[in-house]
């Protein structure tokens, strides 16, 4: 047991995952008409506790949004997606969440909502680079 403790001592970042950290992510969905339940993916939020990392990246396909609802408020959706990115960045853009740590901001963003921009379910994985994971997931699941 002593050897196991020595292997992990001072290794909060890498833990026991071969240099990779556990991360959580969720998609950001745009549901222009909640009553219809139709949606498009418009972003991803990634959180990694070990790295104190939270980041959102968004991409709004206006044509797809307008195909679901020709009267959709594109500017309003963009503002809501930008607000999510701001909360993740922290500081002044985070508003009331400015003083919260990354985990608390992530959990607040993942709370269920009945608005046009909604978080999807949270998934987990392992990564050596959370920032690269944000880009990978955005390309794979959103664009």
PDB file of C-alpha atoms in Angstrom:
ATOM      1  CA  UNK A   1       0.000   0.000   0.000  1.00  0.00           C
ATOM      2  CA  UNK A   2       2.907   2.333   0.689  1.00  0.00           C
ATOM      3  CA  UNK A   3       4.022   2.081  -2.942  1.00  0.00           C
ATOM      4  CA  UNK A   4       0.544   2.995  -4.151  1.00  0.00           C
ATOM      5  CA  UNK A   5       0.481   6.093  -1.969  1.00  0.00           C
ATOM      6  CA  UNK A   6       3.886   7.151  -3.243  1.00  0.00           C
ATOM      7  CA  UNK A   7       2.700   6.745  -6.846  1.00  0.00           C
ATOM      8  CA  UNK A   8      -0.183   9.177  -6.351  1.00  0.00           C
ATOM      9  CA  UNK A   9       1.353  11.566  -3.830  1.00  0.00           C
ATOM     10  CA  UNK A  10       1.528  15.075  -5.257  1.00  0.00           C
ATOM     11  CA  UNK A  11      -0.195  13.895  -8.431  1.00  0.00           C
ATOM     12  CA  UNK A  12      -3.615  15.504  -8.218  1.00  0.00           C
ATOM     13  CA  UNK A  13      -3.405  16.426 -11.894  1.00  0.00           C
ATOM     14  CA  UNK A  14      -2.708  12.977 -13.305  1.00  0.00           C
ATOM     15  CA  UNK A  15      -4.208  10.716 -10.642  1.00  0.00           C
ATOM     16  CA  UNK A  16      -4.201   7.058 -11.689  1.00  0.00           C
ATOM     17  CA  UNK A  17      -5.258   7.616 -15.289  1.00  0.00           C
ATOM     18  CA  UNK A  18      -1.956   7.360 -17.192  1.00  0.00           C
ATOM     19  CA  UNK A  19      -1.449  11.117 -17.322  1.00  0.00           C
ATOM     20  CA  UNK A  20      -5.064  11.845 -18.183  1.00  0.00           C
ATOM     21  CA  UNK A  21      -7.640  13.602 -16.032  1.00  0.00           C
ATOM     22  CA  UNK A  22     -11.329  12.952 -15.652  1.00  0.00           C
ATOM     23  CA  UNK A  23     -13.428  15.585 -17.366  1.00  0.00           C
ATOM     24  CA  UNK A  24     -17.135  16.229 -17.752  1.00  0.00           C
ATOM     25  CA  UNK A  25     -18.913  17.771 -20.702  1.00  0.00           C
ATOM     26  CA  UNK A  26     -22.355  18.654 -21.928  1.00  0.00           C
ATOM     27  CA  UNK A  27     -23.751  19.948 -25.166  1.00  0.00           C
ATOM     28  CA  UNK A  28     -25.623  23.226 -25.362  1.00  0.00           C
ATOM     29  CA  UNK A  29     -28.861  22.753 -27.258  1.00  0.00           C
ATOM     30  CA  UNK A  30     -30.991  25.413 -28.892  1.00  0.00           C
ATOM     31  CA  UNK A  31     -34.686  24.576 -28.661  1.00  0.00           C
ATOM     32  CA  UNK A  32     -36.427  27.427 -30.511  1.00  0.00           C
ATOM     33  CA  UNK A  33     -39.948  26.178 -29.801  1.00  0.00           C
ATOM     34  CA  UNK A  34     -39.901  24.250 -26.540  1.00  0.00           C
ATOM     35  CA  UNK A  35     -43.376  22.851 -27.146  1.00  0.00           C
ATOM     36  CA  UNK A  36     -42.147  21.072 -30.309  1.00  0.00           C
ATOM     37  CA  UNK A  37     -38.988  19.616 -28.735  1.00  0.00           C
ATOM     38  CA  UNK A  38     -36.898  20.118 -31.898  1.00  0.00           C
ATOM     39  CA  UNK A  39     -33.310  21.166 -31.277  1.00  0.00           C
ATOM     40  CA  UNK A  40     -29.870  21.772 -32.695  1.00  0.00           C
ATOM     41  CA  UNK A  41     -26.527  21.463 -30.948  1.00  0.00           C
ATOM     42  CA  UNK A  42     -24.881  24.864 -30.606  1.00  0.00           C
ATOM     43  CA  UNK A  43     -22.019  24.431 -28.176  1.00  0.00           C
ATOM     44  CA  UNK A  44     -20.143  22.358 -25.652  1.00  0.00           C
ATOM     45  CA  UNK A  45     -19.068  23.001 -22.066  1.00  0.00           C
ATOM     46  CA  UNK A  46     -16.073  21.083 -20.652  1.00  0.00           C
ATOM     47  CA  UNK A  47     -15.140  20.926 -16.972  1.00  0.00           C
ATOM     48  CA  UNK A  48     -12.035  19.297 -15.452  1.00  0.00           C
ATOM     49  CA  UNK A  49     -11.846  19.429 -11.657  1.00  0.00           C
ATOM     50  CA  UNK A  50      -8.181  18.404 -11.442  1.00  0.00           C
ATOM     51  CA  UNK A  51      -7.166  21.304 -13.688  1.00  0.00           C
ATOM     52  CA  UNK A  52      -9.715  23.792 -12.305  1.00  0.00           C
ATOM     53  CA  UNK A  53     -10.797  24.195 -15.920  1.00  0.00           C
ATOM     54  CA  UNK A  54     -14.157  25.124 -17.392  1.00  0.00           C
ATOM     55  CA  UNK A  55     -14.671  26.383 -20.927  1.00  0.00           C
ATOM     56  CA  UNK A  56     -17.540  26.731 -23.373  1.00  0.00           C
ATOM     57  CA  UNK A  57     -17.278  26.996 -27.132  1.00  0.00           C
ATOM     58  CA  UNK A  58     -20.297  27.732 -29.263  1.00  0.00           C
ATOM     59  CA  UNK A  59     -21.220  27.613 -32.922  1.00  0.00           C
ATOM     60  CA  UNK A  60     -24.671  28.626 -34.128  1.00  0.00           C
ATOM     61  CA  UNK A  61     -25.797  27.328 -37.518  1.00  0.00           C
ATOM     62  CA  UNK A  62     -28.322  30.048 -38.316  1.00  0.00           C
ATOM     63  CA  UNK A  63     -29.743  28.228 -41.335  1.00  0.00           C
ATOM     64  CA  UNK A  64     -30.541  25.137 -39.266  1.00  0.00           C
ATOM     65  CA  UNK A  65     -32.045  27.267 -36.500  1.00  0.00           C
ATOM     66  CA  UNK A  66     -34.247  29.167 -38.939  1.00  0.00           C
ATOM     67  CA  UNK A  67     -35.292  25.898 -40.603  1.00  0.00           C
ATOM     68  CA  UNK A  68     -36.762  24.833 -37.248  1.00  0.00           C
ATOM     69  CA  UNK A  69     -38.311  28.216 -36.553  1.00  0.00           C
ATOM     70  CA  UNK A  70     -38.252  30.968 -39.190  1.00  0.00           C
ATOM     71  CA  UNK A  71     -39.157  33.491 -36.460  1.00  0.00           C
ATOM     72  CA  UNK A  72     -36.319  32.479 -34.097  1.00  0.00           C
ATOM     73  CA  UNK A  73     -34.559  35.348 -32.337  1.00  0.00           C
ATOM     74  CA  UNK A  74     -31.059  34.705 -33.691  1.00  0.00           C
ATOM     75  CA  UNK A  75     -29.547  37.681 -31.852  1.00  0.00           C
ATOM     76  CA  UNK A  76     -31.121  36.534 -28.582  1.00  0.00           C
ATOM     77  CA  UNK A  77     -29.786  32.997 -29.032  1.00  0.00           C
ATOM     78  CA  UNK A  78     -26.315  34.358 -29.797  1.00  0.00           C
ATOM     79  CA  UNK A  79     -26.490  36.507 -26.656  1.00  0.00           C
ATOM     80  CA  UNK A  80     -27.502  33.512 -24.523  1.00  0.00           C
ATOM     81  CA  UNK A  81     -24.664  31.391 -25.935  1.00  0.00           C
ATOM     82  CA  UNK A  82     -22.241  34.259 -25.331  1.00  0.00           C
ATOM     83  CA  UNK A  83     -23.435  34.491 -21.741  1.00  0.00           C
ATOM     84  CA  UNK A  84     -22.556  30.816 -21.204  1.00  0.00           C
ATOM     85  CA  UNK A  85     -19.060  31.456 -22.567  1.00  0.00           C
ATOM     86  CA  UNK A  86     -18.788  34.466 -20.240  1.00  0.00           C
ATOM     87  CA  UNK A  87     -19.755  32.479 -17.145  1.00  0.00           C
ATOM     88  CA  UNK A  88     -17.087  29.916 -18.011  1.00  0.00           C
ATOM     89  CA  UNK A  89     -14.435  32.603 -18.457  1.00  0.00           C
ATOM     90  CA  UNK A  90     -15.164  33.993 -15.015  1.00  0.00           C
ATOM     91  CA  UNK A  91     -14.291  37.534 -14.047  1.00  0.00           C
ATOM     92  CA  UNK A  92     -16.536  40.419 -15.010  1.00  0.00           C
ATOM     93  CA  UNK A  93     -18.243  38.509 -17.861  1.00  0.00           C
ATOM     94  CA  UNK A  94     -19.489  35.905 -15.355  1.00  0.00           C
ATOM     95  CA  UNK A  95     -21.769  38.363 -13.581  1.00  0.00           C
ATOM     96  CA  UNK A  96     -22.920  37.023 -10.224  1.00  0.00           C
ATOM     97  CA  UNK A  97     -20.910  33.835 -10.776  1.00  0.00           C
ATOM     98  CA  UNK A  98     -17.634  35.808 -11.016  1.00  0.00           C
ATOM     99  CA  UNK A  99     -16.427  34.717  -7.582  1.00  0.00           C
ATOM    100  CA  UNK A 100     -17.400  31.065  -7.991  1.00  0.00           C
ATOM    101  CA  UNK A 101     -14.855  28.357  -8.740  1.00  0.00           C
ATOM    102  CA  UNK A 102     -14.900  26.471 -12.048  1.00  0.00           C
ATOM    103  CA  UNK A 103     -16.896  23.547 -10.663  1.00  0.00           C
ATOM    104  CA  UNK A 104     -19.619  25.705  -9.226  1.00  0.00           C
ATOM    105  CA  UNK A 105     -19.947  27.663 -12.489  1.00  0.00           C
ATOM    106  CA  UNK A 106     -20.180  24.381 -14.446  1.00  0.00           C
ATOM    107  CA  UNK A 107     -22.864  22.971 -12.141  1.00  0.00           C
ATOM    108  CA  UNK A 108     -24.861  26.202 -12.353  1.00  0.00           C
ATOM    109  CA  UNK A 109     -24.728  26.114 -16.158  1.00  0.00           C
ATOM    110  CA  UNK A 110     -25.804  22.457 -16.220  1.00  0.00           C
ATOM    111  CA  UNK A 111     -28.942  23.060 -14.131  1.00  0.00           C
ATOM    112  CA  UNK A 112     -32.054  22.157 -16.159  1.00  0.00           C
ATOM    113  CA  UNK A 113     -33.843  25.070 -17.818  1.00  0.00           C
ATOM    114  CA  UNK A 114     -36.927  25.552 -19.914  1.00  0.00           C
ATOM    115  CA  UNK A 115     -35.397  28.316 -22.031  1.00  0.00           C
ATOM    116  CA  UNK A 116     -34.329  28.345 -25.658  1.00  0.00           C
ATOM    117  CA  UNK A 117     -30.689  27.489 -24.794  1.00  0.00           C
ATOM    118  CA  UNK A 118     -30.524  24.356 -22.635  1.00  0.00           C
ATOM    119  CA  UNK A 119     -27.746  22.099 -21.368  1.00  0.00           C
ATOM    120  CA  UNK A 120     -27.815  18.464 -22.369  1.00  0.00           C
ATOM    121  CA  UNK A 121     -26.939  15.571 -20.084  1.00  0.00           C
ATOM    122  CA  UNK A 122     -23.444  15.504 -18.561  1.00  0.00           C
ATOM    123  CA  UNK A 123     -20.996  12.896 -19.877  1.00  0.00           C
ATOM    124  CA  UNK A 124     -17.498  11.977 -18.666  1.00  0.00           C
ATOM    125  CA  UNK A 125     -14.182  11.012 -20.176  1.00  0.00           C
ATOM    126  CA  UNK A 126     -10.408  11.164 -19.733  1.00  0.00           C
ATOM    127  CA  UNK A 127      -8.144  13.774 -21.275  1.00  0.00           C
ATOM    128  CA  UNK A 128      -4.576  15.029 -21.098  1.00  0.00           C
ATOM    129  CA  UNK A 129      -5.643  18.411 -22.515  1.00  0.00           C
ATOM    130  CA  UNK A 130      -9.074  19.804 -21.562  1.00  0.00           C
ATOM    131  CA  UNK A 131      -8.743  22.795 -23.920  1.00  0.00           C
ATOM    132  CA  UNK A 132      -8.110  20.478 -26.871  1.00  0.00           C
ATOM    133  CA  UNK A 133     -11.081  18.383 -25.744  1.00  0.00           C
ATOM    134  CA  UNK A 134     -13.341  21.420 -26.083  1.00  0.00           C
ATOM    135  CA  UNK A 135     -12.273  21.845 -29.711  1.00  0.00           C
ATOM    136  CA  UNK A 136     -12.535  18.130 -30.480  1.00  0.00           C
ATOM    137  CA  UNK A 137     -16.056  17.877 -29.070  1.00  0.00           C
ATOM    138  CA  UNK A 138     -17.191  21.058 -30.818  1.00  0.00           C
ATOM    139  CA  UNK A 139     -16.041  19.660 -34.179  1.00  0.00           C
ATOM    140  CA  UNK A 140     -17.417  16.175 -33.530  1.00  0.00           C
ATOM    141  CA  UNK A 141     -20.820  17.041 -32.042  1.00  0.00           C
ATOM    142  CA  UNK A 142     -21.738  20.574 -33.054  1.00  0.00           C
ATOM    143  CA  UNK A 143     -20.305  21.692 -36.402  1.00  0.00           C
TER     144      UNK A 143
END
